[in-house]
Short mmCIF file of C-alpha atoms in Angstrom, two decimals:
data_model
loop_
_atom_site.label_atom_id
_atom_site.label_comp_id
_atom_site.label_asym_id
_atom_site.label_seq_id
_atom_site.Cartn_x
_atom_site.Cartn_y
_atom_site.Cartn_z
CA UNK J 1 0.19 -0.23 -0.05
CA UNK J 2 1.10 3.53 -0.54
CA UNK J 3 1.27 6.07 1.93
CA UNK J 4 -1.42 7.88 1.44
CA UNK J 5 -3.81 4.91 1.55
CA UNK J 6 -1.92 4.05 4.83
CA UNK J 7 -2.57 7.48 6.48
CA UNK J 8 -6.23 7.18 5.13
CA UNK J 9 -5.99 3.77 6.37
CA UNK J 10 -5.11 5.01 10.14
CA UNK J 11 -7.28 7.75 10.54
CA UNK J 12 -9.93 5.55 9.04
CA UNK J 13 -9.77 2.98 11.65
CA UNK J 14 -9.65 5.82 14.44
CA UNK J 15 -13.04 7.02 13.48
CA UNK J 16 -14.37 3.94 13.42
CA UNK J 17 -13.34 3.11 17.31
CA UNK J 18 -14.26 6.52 17.60
CA UNK J 19 -17.57 6.27 16.53
CA UNK J 20 -18.65 2.58 17.09
CA UNK J 21 -16.36 1.74 20.67
CA UNK J 22 -15.58 4.81 22.00
CA UNK J 23 -19.19 7.04 21.64
CA UNK J 24 -16.87 10.02 19.87
CA UNK J 25 -14.92 11.07 23.01
CA UNK J 26 -11.59 10.97 20.95
CA UNK J 27 -9.77 14.15 20.93
CA UNK J 28 -7.83 16.02 17.75
CA UNK J 29 -4.29 14.28 19.13
CA UNK J 30 -5.61 10.68 18.80
CA UNK J 31 -6.45 11.17 15.02
CA UNK J 32 -2.98 12.71 14.69
CA UNK J 33 -1.92 9.50 16.54
CA UNK J 34 -3.63 7.07 14.49
CA UNK J 35 -1.68 8.43 11.13
CA UNK J 36 1.32 8.72 12.60
CA UNK J 37 1.02 5.23 13.32
CA UNK J 38 0.07 4.50 9.92
CA UNK J 39 3.19 5.07 8.90
CA UNK J 40 5.01 3.43 11.95
CA UNK J 41 5.68 -0.15 10.20
CA UNK J 42 7.49 1.21 7.38
CA UNK J 43 10.31 2.48 8.72
CA UNK J 44 11.85 -0.66 7.36
CA UNK J 45 11.21 0.38 4.20
CA UNK J 46 13.94 3.19 3.16
CA UNK J 47 11.61 4.94 0.20
CA UNK J 48 8.83 5.07 2.65
CA UNK J 49 7.43 8.14 3.92
CA UNK J 50 8.96 7.37 7.88
CA UNK J 51 11.97 6.06 5.91
CA UNK J 52 12.88 8.84 3.84
CA UNK J 53 12.04 11.75 7.40
CA UNK J 54 14.43 8.97 8.69
CA UNK J 55 17.02 7.52 7.09
CA UNK J 56 19.81 5.80 9.19
CA UNK J 57 17.23 4.56 11.53
CA UNK J 58 15.14 2.93 8.33
CA UNK J 59 18.15 1.57 6.78
CA UNK J 60 19.24 -0.03 10.25
CA UNK J 61 15.68 -1.78 10.56
CA UNK J 62 15.93 -2.46 6.62
CA UNK J 63 19.21 -4.10 6.97
CA UNK J 64 18.55 -6.15 10.41
CA UNK J 65 15.03 -7.13 9.61
CA UNK J 66 14.27 -6.52 6.00
CA UNK J 67 11.03 -5.19 4.54
CA UNK J 68 7.56 -6.21 5.98
CA UNK J 69 8.75 -8.74 8.98
CA UNK J 70 9.57 -7.70 12.61
CA UNK J 71 7.86 -3.93 12.33
CA UNK J 72 4.47 -5.99 10.52
CA UNK J 73 3.96 -8.71 13.28
CA UNK J 74 2.27 -9.23 16.19
CA UNK J 75 5.36 -8.62 18.56
CA UNK J 76 6.32 -5.53 17.22
CA UNK J 77 2.49 -4.53 18.75
CA UNK J 78 3.16 -6.38 21.66
CA UNK J 79 6.44 -4.50 22.24
CA UNK J 80 4.96 -0.75 21.44
CA UNK J 81 2.10 -1.66 23.73
CA UNK J 82 4.51 -2.25 26.37
CA UNK J 83 6.53 0.32 26.09
CA UNK J 84 3.43 2.77 26.46
CA UNK J 85 2.22 0.88 29.03
CA UNK J 86 5.39 0.83 31.19
CA UNK J 87 6.38 4.34 30.13
CA UNK J 88 3.34 6.36 29.29
CA UNK J 89 0.31 4.81 30.86
CA UNK J 90 -1.44 8.46 31.22
CA UNK J 91 -1.46 8.86 27.32
CA UNK J 92 -4.24 6.54 26.33
CA UNK J 93 -5.51 9.14 23.20
CA UNK J 94 -2.07 8.90 21.74
CA UNK J 95 -1.29 5.21 22.54
CA UNK J 96 -5.03 3.81 21.27
CA UNK J 97 -4.26 5.89 18.63
CA UNK J 98 -1.00 4.88 17.31
CA UNK J 99 -1.81 0.91 18.09
CA UNK J 100 -4.92 1.56 16.03
CA UNK J 101 -2.47 3.25 13.40
CA UNK J 102 -0.36 0.14 13.18
CA UNK J 103 -2.96 -1.77 13.21
CA UNK J 104 -4.80 -0.73 10.00
CA UNK J 105 -1.45 -0.31 8.51
CA UNK J 106 -0.47 -4.16 9.46
CA UNK J 107 -4.05 -5.74 7.72
CA UNK J 108 -3.69 -3.10 4.79
CA UNK J 109 -0.12 -4.37 4.07
CA UNK J 110 -1.96 -8.43 4.61
CA UNK J 111 -4.45 -7.44 1.31
CA UNK J 112 -0.91 -6.82 -0.69
CA UNK J 113 0.18 -9.72 -3.23
CA UNK J 114 3.41 -9.90 -0.78
CA UNK J 115 1.61 -9.91 2.55
CA UNK J 116 3.45 -9.89 6.64
CA UNK J 117 5.61 -11.82 8.56
CA UNK J 118 2.41 -11.25 11.15
CA UNK J 119 4.03 -14.11 13.35
CA UNK J 120 7.45 -13.16 13.07
CA UNK J 121 10.32 -14.26 13.77
CA UNK J 122 8.19 -17.53 12.67
CA UNK J 123 8.91 -17.45 8.76
CA UNK J 124 5.57 -17.50 7.62
CA UNK J 125 3.74 -14.95 5.35
CA UNK J 126 0.29 -13.79 6.25
CA UNK J 127 -2.10 -12.43 3.65
CA UNK J 128 -5.49 -12.11 3.26
CA UNK J 129 -7.86 -13.90 0.64
CA UNK J 130 -8.65 -11.18 -1.40
CA UNK J 131 -5.26 -9.44 -2.48
CA UNK J 132 -4.60 -6.29 -4.24
CA UNK J 133 -0.90 -5.17 -5.93
CA UNK J 134 0.48 -1.66 -4.20
CA UNK J 135 -0.64 1.43 -6.37
CA UNK J 136 -3.40 -0.48 -8.97
CA UNK J 137 -6.71 0.51 -9.32
CA UNK J 138 -8.13 -1.35 -6.32
CA UNK J 139 -5.95 0.28 -4.13
CA UNK J 140 -7.44 3.64 -5.44
CA UNK J 141 -10.53 2.11 -4.31
CA UNK J 142 -9.82 1.48 -1.65
CA UNK J 143 -8.38 4.75 -0.50
CA UNK J 144 -11.36 6.46 -1.89
CA UNK J 145 -13.81 4.52 0.06
CA UNK J 146 -11.87 4.78 3.51
CA UNK J 147 -11.84 8.58 2.16
CA UNK J 148 -15.38 8.52 2.34
CA UNK J 149 -16.19 6.87 5.28
CA UNK J 150 -14.02 9.05 7.19
CA UNK J 151 -15.92 12.03 5.78
CA UNK J 152 -19.11 10.02 6.62
CA UNK J 153 -18.43 9.41 10.36
CA UNK J 154 -16.67 12.50 10.81
CA UNK J 155 -19.11 15.27 10.70
CA UNK J 156 -20.14 15.02 13.61
CA UNK J 157 -16.74 15.06 15.71
CA UNK J 158 -15.52 17.89 13.61
CA UNK J 159 -19.12 19.78 14.34
CA UNK J 160 -18.46 19.26 18.18
CA UNK J 161 -15.02 20.64 18.18
CA UNK J 162 -16.03 23.78 16.84
#
């Protein structure tokens, strides 16, 4: 998936969680964290949006693990959750947004032909049954659908903030 689809997916999952589970109690930082979290797993790809912003870190992670392995796994999510639990327990909106963004990223990449190594370090590729080519027409449809979802379900929240 491309960066814009990941950003939209992270935001859409945050909107869905806020709309259906959090009862519209999220703050703007929650949504920003969701979009940031949606980019974090691609730190393993030196040409990604986050990889270009943090090139040294991206090269190190890429050389150690490769693309769509450790940073696209349940282990990676568990480590992030543990770090937040231990050091940032009072920042629930940031934690929840980041985690939802990373989950959306991994799910979206699981819809691609290459899939992800969800159970890293096991060498098992996980791919959803319906998969697409990155940057193709179907990804554009997904991006458009996520955008419409965000607009439809965010209007009430935006009005509340104003």
